[in-house]
Short mmCIF file of C-alpha atoms in Angstrom, two decimals:
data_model
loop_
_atom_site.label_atom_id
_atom_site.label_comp_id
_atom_site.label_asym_id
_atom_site.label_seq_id
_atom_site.Cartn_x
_atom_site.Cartn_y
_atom_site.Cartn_z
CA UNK A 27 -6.08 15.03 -5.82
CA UNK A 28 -5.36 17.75 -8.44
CA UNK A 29 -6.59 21.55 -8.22
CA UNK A 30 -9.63 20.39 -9.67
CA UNK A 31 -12.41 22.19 -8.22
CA UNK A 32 -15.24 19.85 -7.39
CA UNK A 33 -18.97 20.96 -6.87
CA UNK A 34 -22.38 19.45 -5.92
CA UNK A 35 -25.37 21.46 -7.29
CA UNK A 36 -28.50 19.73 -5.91
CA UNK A 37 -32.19 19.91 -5.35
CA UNK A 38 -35.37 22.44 -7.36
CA UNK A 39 -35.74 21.28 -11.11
CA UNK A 40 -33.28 20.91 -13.83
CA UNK A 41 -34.27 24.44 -14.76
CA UNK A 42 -32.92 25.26 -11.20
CA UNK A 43 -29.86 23.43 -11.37
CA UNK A 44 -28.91 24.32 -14.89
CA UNK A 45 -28.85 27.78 -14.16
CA UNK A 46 -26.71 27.76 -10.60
CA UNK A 47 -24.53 25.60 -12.69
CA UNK A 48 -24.13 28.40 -15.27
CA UNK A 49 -23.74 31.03 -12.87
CA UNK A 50 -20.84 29.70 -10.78
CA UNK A 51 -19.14 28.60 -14.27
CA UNK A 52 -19.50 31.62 -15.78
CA UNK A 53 -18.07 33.25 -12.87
CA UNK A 54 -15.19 31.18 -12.52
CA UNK A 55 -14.03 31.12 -16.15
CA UNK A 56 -12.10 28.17 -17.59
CA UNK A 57 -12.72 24.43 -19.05
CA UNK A 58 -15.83 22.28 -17.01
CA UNK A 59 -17.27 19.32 -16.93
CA UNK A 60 -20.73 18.83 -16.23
CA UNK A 61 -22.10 15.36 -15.26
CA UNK A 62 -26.01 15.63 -15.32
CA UNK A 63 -28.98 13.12 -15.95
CA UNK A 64 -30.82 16.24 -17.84
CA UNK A 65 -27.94 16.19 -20.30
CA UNK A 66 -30.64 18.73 -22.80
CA UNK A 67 -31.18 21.00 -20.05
CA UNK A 68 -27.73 23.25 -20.04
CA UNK A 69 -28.18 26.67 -19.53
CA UNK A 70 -27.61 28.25 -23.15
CA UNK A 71 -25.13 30.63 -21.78
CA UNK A 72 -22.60 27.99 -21.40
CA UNK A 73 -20.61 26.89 -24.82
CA UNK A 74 -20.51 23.65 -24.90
CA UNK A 75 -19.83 22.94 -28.37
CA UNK A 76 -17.14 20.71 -29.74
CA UNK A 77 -14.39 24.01 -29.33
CA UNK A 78 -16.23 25.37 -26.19
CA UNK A 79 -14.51 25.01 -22.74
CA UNK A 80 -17.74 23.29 -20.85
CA UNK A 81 -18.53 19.18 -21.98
CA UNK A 82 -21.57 17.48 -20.50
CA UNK A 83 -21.78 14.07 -19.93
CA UNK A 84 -25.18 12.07 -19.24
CA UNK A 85 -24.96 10.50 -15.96
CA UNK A 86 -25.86 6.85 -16.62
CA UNK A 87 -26.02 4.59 -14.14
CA UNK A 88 -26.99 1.69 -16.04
CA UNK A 89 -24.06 1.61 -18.16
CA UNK A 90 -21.77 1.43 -14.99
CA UNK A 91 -23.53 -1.44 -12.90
CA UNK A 92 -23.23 -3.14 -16.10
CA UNK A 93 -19.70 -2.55 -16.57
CA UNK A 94 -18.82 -2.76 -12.94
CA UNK A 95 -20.11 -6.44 -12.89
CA UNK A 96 -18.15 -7.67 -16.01
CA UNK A 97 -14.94 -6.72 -14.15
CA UNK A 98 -16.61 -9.01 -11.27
CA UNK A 99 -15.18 -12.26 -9.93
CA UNK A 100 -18.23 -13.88 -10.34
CA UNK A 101 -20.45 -11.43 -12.87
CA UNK A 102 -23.16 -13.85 -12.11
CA UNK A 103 -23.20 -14.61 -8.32
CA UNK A 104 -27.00 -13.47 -6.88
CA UNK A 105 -25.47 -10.99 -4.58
CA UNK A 106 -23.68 -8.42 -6.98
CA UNK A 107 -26.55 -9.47 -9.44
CA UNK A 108 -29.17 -7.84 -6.52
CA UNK A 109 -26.74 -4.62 -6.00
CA UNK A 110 -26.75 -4.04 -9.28
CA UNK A 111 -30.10 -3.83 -9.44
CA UNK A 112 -31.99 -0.94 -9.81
CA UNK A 113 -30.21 2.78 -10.94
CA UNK A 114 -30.83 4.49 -7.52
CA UNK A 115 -29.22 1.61 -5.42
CA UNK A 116 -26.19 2.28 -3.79
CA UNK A 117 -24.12 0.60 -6.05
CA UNK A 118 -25.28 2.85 -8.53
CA UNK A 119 -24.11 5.83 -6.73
CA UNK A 120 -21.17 4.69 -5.43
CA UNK A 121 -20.01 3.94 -8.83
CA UNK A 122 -21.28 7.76 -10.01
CA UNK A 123 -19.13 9.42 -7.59
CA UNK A 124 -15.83 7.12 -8.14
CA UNK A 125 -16.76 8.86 -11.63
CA UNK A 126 -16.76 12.18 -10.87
CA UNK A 127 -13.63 11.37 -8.26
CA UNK A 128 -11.42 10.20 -11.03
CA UNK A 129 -12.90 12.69 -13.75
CA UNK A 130 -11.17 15.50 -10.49
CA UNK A 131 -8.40 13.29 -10.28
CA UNK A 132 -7.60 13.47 -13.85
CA UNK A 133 -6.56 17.24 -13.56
CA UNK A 134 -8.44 17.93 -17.45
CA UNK A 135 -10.88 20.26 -15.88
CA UNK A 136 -10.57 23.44 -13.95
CA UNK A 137 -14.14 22.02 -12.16
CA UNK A 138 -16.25 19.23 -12.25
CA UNK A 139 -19.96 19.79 -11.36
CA UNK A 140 -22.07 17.19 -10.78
CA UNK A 141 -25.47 17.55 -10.37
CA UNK A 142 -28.02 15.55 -8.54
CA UNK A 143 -31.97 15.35 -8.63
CA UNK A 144 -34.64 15.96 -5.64
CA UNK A 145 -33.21 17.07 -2.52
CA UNK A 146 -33.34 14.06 0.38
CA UNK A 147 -33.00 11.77 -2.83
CA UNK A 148 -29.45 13.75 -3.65
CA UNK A 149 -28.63 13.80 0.18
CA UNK A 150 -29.40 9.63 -0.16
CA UNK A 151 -27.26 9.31 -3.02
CA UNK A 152 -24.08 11.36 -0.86
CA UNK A 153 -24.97 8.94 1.83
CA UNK A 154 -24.72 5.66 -0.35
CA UNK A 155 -20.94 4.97 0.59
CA UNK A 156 -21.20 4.51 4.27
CA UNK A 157 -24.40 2.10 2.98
CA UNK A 158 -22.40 -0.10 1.37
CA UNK A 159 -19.55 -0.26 3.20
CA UNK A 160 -21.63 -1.11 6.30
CA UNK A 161 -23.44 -4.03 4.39
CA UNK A 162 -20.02 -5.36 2.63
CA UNK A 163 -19.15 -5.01 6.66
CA UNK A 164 -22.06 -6.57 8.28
CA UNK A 165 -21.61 -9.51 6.10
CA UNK A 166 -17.73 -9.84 5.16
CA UNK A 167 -16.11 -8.12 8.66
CA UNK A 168 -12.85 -6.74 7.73
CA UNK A 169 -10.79 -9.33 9.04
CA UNK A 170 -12.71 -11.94 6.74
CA UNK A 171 -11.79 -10.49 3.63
CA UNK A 172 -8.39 -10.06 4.87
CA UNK A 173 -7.64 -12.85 6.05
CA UNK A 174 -9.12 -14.73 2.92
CA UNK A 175 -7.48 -12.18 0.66
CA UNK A 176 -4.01 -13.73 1.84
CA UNK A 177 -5.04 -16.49 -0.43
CA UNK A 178 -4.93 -14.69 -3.41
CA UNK A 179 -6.54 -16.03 -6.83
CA UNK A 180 -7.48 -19.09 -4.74
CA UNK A 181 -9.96 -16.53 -2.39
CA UNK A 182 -13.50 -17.14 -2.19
CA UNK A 183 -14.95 -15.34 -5.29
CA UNK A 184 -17.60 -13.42 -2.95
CA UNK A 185 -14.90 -12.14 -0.51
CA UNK A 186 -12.68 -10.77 -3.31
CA UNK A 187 -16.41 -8.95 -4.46
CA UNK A 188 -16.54 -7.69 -1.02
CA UNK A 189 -12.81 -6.46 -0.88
CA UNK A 190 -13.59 -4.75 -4.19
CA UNK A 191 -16.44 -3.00 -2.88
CA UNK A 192 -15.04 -2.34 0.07
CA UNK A 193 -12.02 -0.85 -1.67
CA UNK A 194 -14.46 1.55 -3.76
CA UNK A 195 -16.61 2.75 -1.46
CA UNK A 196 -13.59 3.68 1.06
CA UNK A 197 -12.20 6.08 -2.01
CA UNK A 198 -15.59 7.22 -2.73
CA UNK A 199 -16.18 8.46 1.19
CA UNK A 200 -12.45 9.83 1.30
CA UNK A 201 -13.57 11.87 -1.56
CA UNK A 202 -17.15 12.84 -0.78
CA UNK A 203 -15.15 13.92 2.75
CA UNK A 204 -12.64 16.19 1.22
CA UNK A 205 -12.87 19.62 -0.33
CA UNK A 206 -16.39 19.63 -1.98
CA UNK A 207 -18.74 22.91 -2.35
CA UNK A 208 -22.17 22.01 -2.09
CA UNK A 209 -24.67 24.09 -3.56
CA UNK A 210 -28.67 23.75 -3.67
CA UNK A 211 -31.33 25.44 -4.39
CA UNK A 212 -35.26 25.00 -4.56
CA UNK A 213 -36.76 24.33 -1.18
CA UNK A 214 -35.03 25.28 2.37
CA UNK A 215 -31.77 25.11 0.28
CA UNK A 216 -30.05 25.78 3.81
CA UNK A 217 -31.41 22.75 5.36
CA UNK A 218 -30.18 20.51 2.39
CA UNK A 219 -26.55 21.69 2.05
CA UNK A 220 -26.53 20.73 5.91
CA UNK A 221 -28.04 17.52 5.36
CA UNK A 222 -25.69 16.97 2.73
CA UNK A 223 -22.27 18.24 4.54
CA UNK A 224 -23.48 15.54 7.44
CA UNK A 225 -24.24 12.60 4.22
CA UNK A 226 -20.63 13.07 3.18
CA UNK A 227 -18.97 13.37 6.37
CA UNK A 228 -18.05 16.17 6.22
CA UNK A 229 -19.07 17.34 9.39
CA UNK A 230 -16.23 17.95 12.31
CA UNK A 231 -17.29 16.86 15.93
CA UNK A 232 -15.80 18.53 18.97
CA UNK A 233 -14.66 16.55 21.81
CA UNK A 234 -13.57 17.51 25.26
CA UNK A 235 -12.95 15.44 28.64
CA UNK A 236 -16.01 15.11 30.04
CA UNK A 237 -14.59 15.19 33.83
CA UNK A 238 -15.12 11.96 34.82
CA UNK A 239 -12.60 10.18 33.11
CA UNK A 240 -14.47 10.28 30.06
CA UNK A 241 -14.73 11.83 26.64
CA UNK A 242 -18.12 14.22 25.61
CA UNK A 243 -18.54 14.29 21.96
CA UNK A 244 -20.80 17.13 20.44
CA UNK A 245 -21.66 16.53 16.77
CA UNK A 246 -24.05 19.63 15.02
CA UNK A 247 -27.06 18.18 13.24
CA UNK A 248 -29.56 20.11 11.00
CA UNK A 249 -32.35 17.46 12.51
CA UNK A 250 -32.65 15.27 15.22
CA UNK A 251 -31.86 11.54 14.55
CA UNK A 252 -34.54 9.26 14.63
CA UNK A 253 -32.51 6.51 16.85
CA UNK A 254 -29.99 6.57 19.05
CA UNK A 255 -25.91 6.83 17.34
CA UNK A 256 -24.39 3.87 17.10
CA UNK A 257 -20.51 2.95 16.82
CA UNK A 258 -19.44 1.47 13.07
CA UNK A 259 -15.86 0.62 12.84
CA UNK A 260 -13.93 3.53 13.52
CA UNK A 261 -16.99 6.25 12.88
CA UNK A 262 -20.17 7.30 14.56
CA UNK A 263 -23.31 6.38 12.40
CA UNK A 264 -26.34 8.80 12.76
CA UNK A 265 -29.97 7.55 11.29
CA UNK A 266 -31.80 10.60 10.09
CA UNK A 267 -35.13 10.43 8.15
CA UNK A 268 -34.37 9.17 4.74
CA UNK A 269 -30.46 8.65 5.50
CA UNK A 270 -27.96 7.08 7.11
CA UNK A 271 -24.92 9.48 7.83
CA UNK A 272 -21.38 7.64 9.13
CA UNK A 273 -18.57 10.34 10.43
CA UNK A 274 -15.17 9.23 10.88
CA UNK A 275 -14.29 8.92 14.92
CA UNK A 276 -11.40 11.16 16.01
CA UNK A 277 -8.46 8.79 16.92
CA UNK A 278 -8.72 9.03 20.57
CA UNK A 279 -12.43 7.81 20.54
CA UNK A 280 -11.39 5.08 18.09
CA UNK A 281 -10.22 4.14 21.18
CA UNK A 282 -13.26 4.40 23.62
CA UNK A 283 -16.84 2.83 23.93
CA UNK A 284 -20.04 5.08 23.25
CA UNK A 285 -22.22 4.69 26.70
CA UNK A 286 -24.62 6.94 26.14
CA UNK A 287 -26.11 9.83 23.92
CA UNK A 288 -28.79 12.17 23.48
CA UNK A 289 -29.91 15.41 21.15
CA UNK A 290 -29.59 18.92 22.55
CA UNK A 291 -32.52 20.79 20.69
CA UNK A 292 -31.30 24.47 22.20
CA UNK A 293 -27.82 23.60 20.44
CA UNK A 294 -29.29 21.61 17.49
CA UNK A 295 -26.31 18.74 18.32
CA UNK A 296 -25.99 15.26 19.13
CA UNK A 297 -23.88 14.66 22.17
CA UNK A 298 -22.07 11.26 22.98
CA UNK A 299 -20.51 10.12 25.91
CA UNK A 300 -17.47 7.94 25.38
CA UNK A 301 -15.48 6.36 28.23
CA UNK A 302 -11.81 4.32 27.28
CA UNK A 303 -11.83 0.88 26.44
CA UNK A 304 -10.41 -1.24 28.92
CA UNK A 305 -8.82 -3.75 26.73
CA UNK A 306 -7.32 -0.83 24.76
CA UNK A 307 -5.90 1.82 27.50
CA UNK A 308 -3.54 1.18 30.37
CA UNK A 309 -4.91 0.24 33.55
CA UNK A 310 -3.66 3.65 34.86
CA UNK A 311 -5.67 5.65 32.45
CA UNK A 312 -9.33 3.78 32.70
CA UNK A 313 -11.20 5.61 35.44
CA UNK A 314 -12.75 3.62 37.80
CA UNK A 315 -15.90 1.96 37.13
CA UNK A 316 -15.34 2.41 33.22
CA UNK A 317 -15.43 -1.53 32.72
CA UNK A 318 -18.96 -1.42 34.06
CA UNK A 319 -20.10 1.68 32.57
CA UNK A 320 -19.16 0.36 28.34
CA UNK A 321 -20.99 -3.13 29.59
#
């Protein structure tokens, strides 16, 4: 990643948005790129004429799903065909943000702003790469596509899809999860950037021996979770109303089995109880009973 700086101005109306994205650009100086779907709703301050420093781009959705399913295996197998469908599935986001990740990438522009629409629809469209990587995962498990992808050319055409995906939506969360400024406004514009920082994982857990031989987890949330955390791979998903939120395990719990969980409402935090895994520690270093206790 280059110095690019990378921000996320979200929720109120494009009125709204326009203007916090004139106000941090005109602050900051130098060359931006705005990537908008209210393309005619720049704030006039900004010059954005063919010599001016700021170019806006209409974010078009349509134009990538198309796009992303003539480079397909298969352009016409029923599965991609049903992603593709429909400019707010999560596809379509996915495929926004590896566009705003390699516009930041390419080092052209001192920032890249990309603004997003509603406020729990923005926070759903943050959240879209942990929702496709867990249904590429639910269906084609990791060691699937691996183990077909050793076949090369001769894979199954729906496995190399789901490597592809899988692929893209891995960059897309590594870059949602990096240095990002969120900004909103509108509505409880507090409430969203947290609900945001916890879409993109972006969110740091604590943990600390629990002293029983386990681990205790403490995650801050800006709302409780409507179910109880569940274990995806190597992060922690969290199901909040209107989102799905997956943050990356540290190592050492990579290593251990969730046994239980609940939400502290003094300290606004999910807590999570995580004991070793047998089949992954040393005899020496399970406590007793730990066999039993991740069932």
């Amino acid at each position: 990643m280059t110095g690019t700086r990378v921000v996320i101005v979200m929720g109120g109306d494009p009125a709204d948005r326009s203007h916090a994205t004139a106000e941090l650009l005109l602050d900051d100086g130098g060359t931006a790129l705005i990537l908008t779907g209210d393309p005619d709703a720049v704030d006039p301050r900004l010059d954005t004429t063919d010599e001016g420093p700021v170019e806006v781009r209409a974010d078009d959705p349509t134009t990538r799903l198309e796009a992303y399913r003539s480079g397909a295996v298969d352009p016409d197998d029923d599965v991609l065909a049903a992603l593709a469908t429909g400019s707010d599935a999560p596809l379509a986001a996915v495929l926004g943000w590896e566009y705003a990740r390699r516009a930041a990438a390419a080092g052209v522009w001192d920032t890249v702003v990309a603004e997003l629409d509603g406020d729990l629809a923005a926070v759903r469209r943050i959240a879209a790469a942990g929702d496709l990587s867990a249904f590429v995962e639910s269906r084609w498990p990791a060691h699937v596509r691996f183990a077909s992808m050793a076949a090369g050319d001769r894979a199954d055409s729906r496995v190399r899809e789901a490597h592809r995906m899988s692929l893209l939506a891995t960059d897309v969360s590594d870059f949602l999860a990096g240095p990002i400024e969120v900004v909103a406004v509108g509505s409880a514009p507090g409430r969203t950037v947290a609900l945001a920082e916890l879409a993109r994982g972006a969110v740091t857990p604590s943990v600390a021996p629990d002293g029983s031989g386990g681990y205790r987890m403490e995650c801050p949330v800006p709302a409780p979770p409507v179910s109880s955390p569940t274990v995806e791979g190597d992060g922690l998903r969290l199901e909040h109303h209107g989102f799905r939120a997956l943050l990356p395990l540290p190592a050492l719990l990579s290593r251990c089995v969730l046994v239980a969980s609940h939400f502290d409402p003094g300290e606004c935090t999910v807590v999570a109880t995580f004991v070793p895994d047998p089949d992954l520690w040393p005899p020496n270093l399970v406590p007793t009973g730990s066999a039993d206790r991740s069932g």
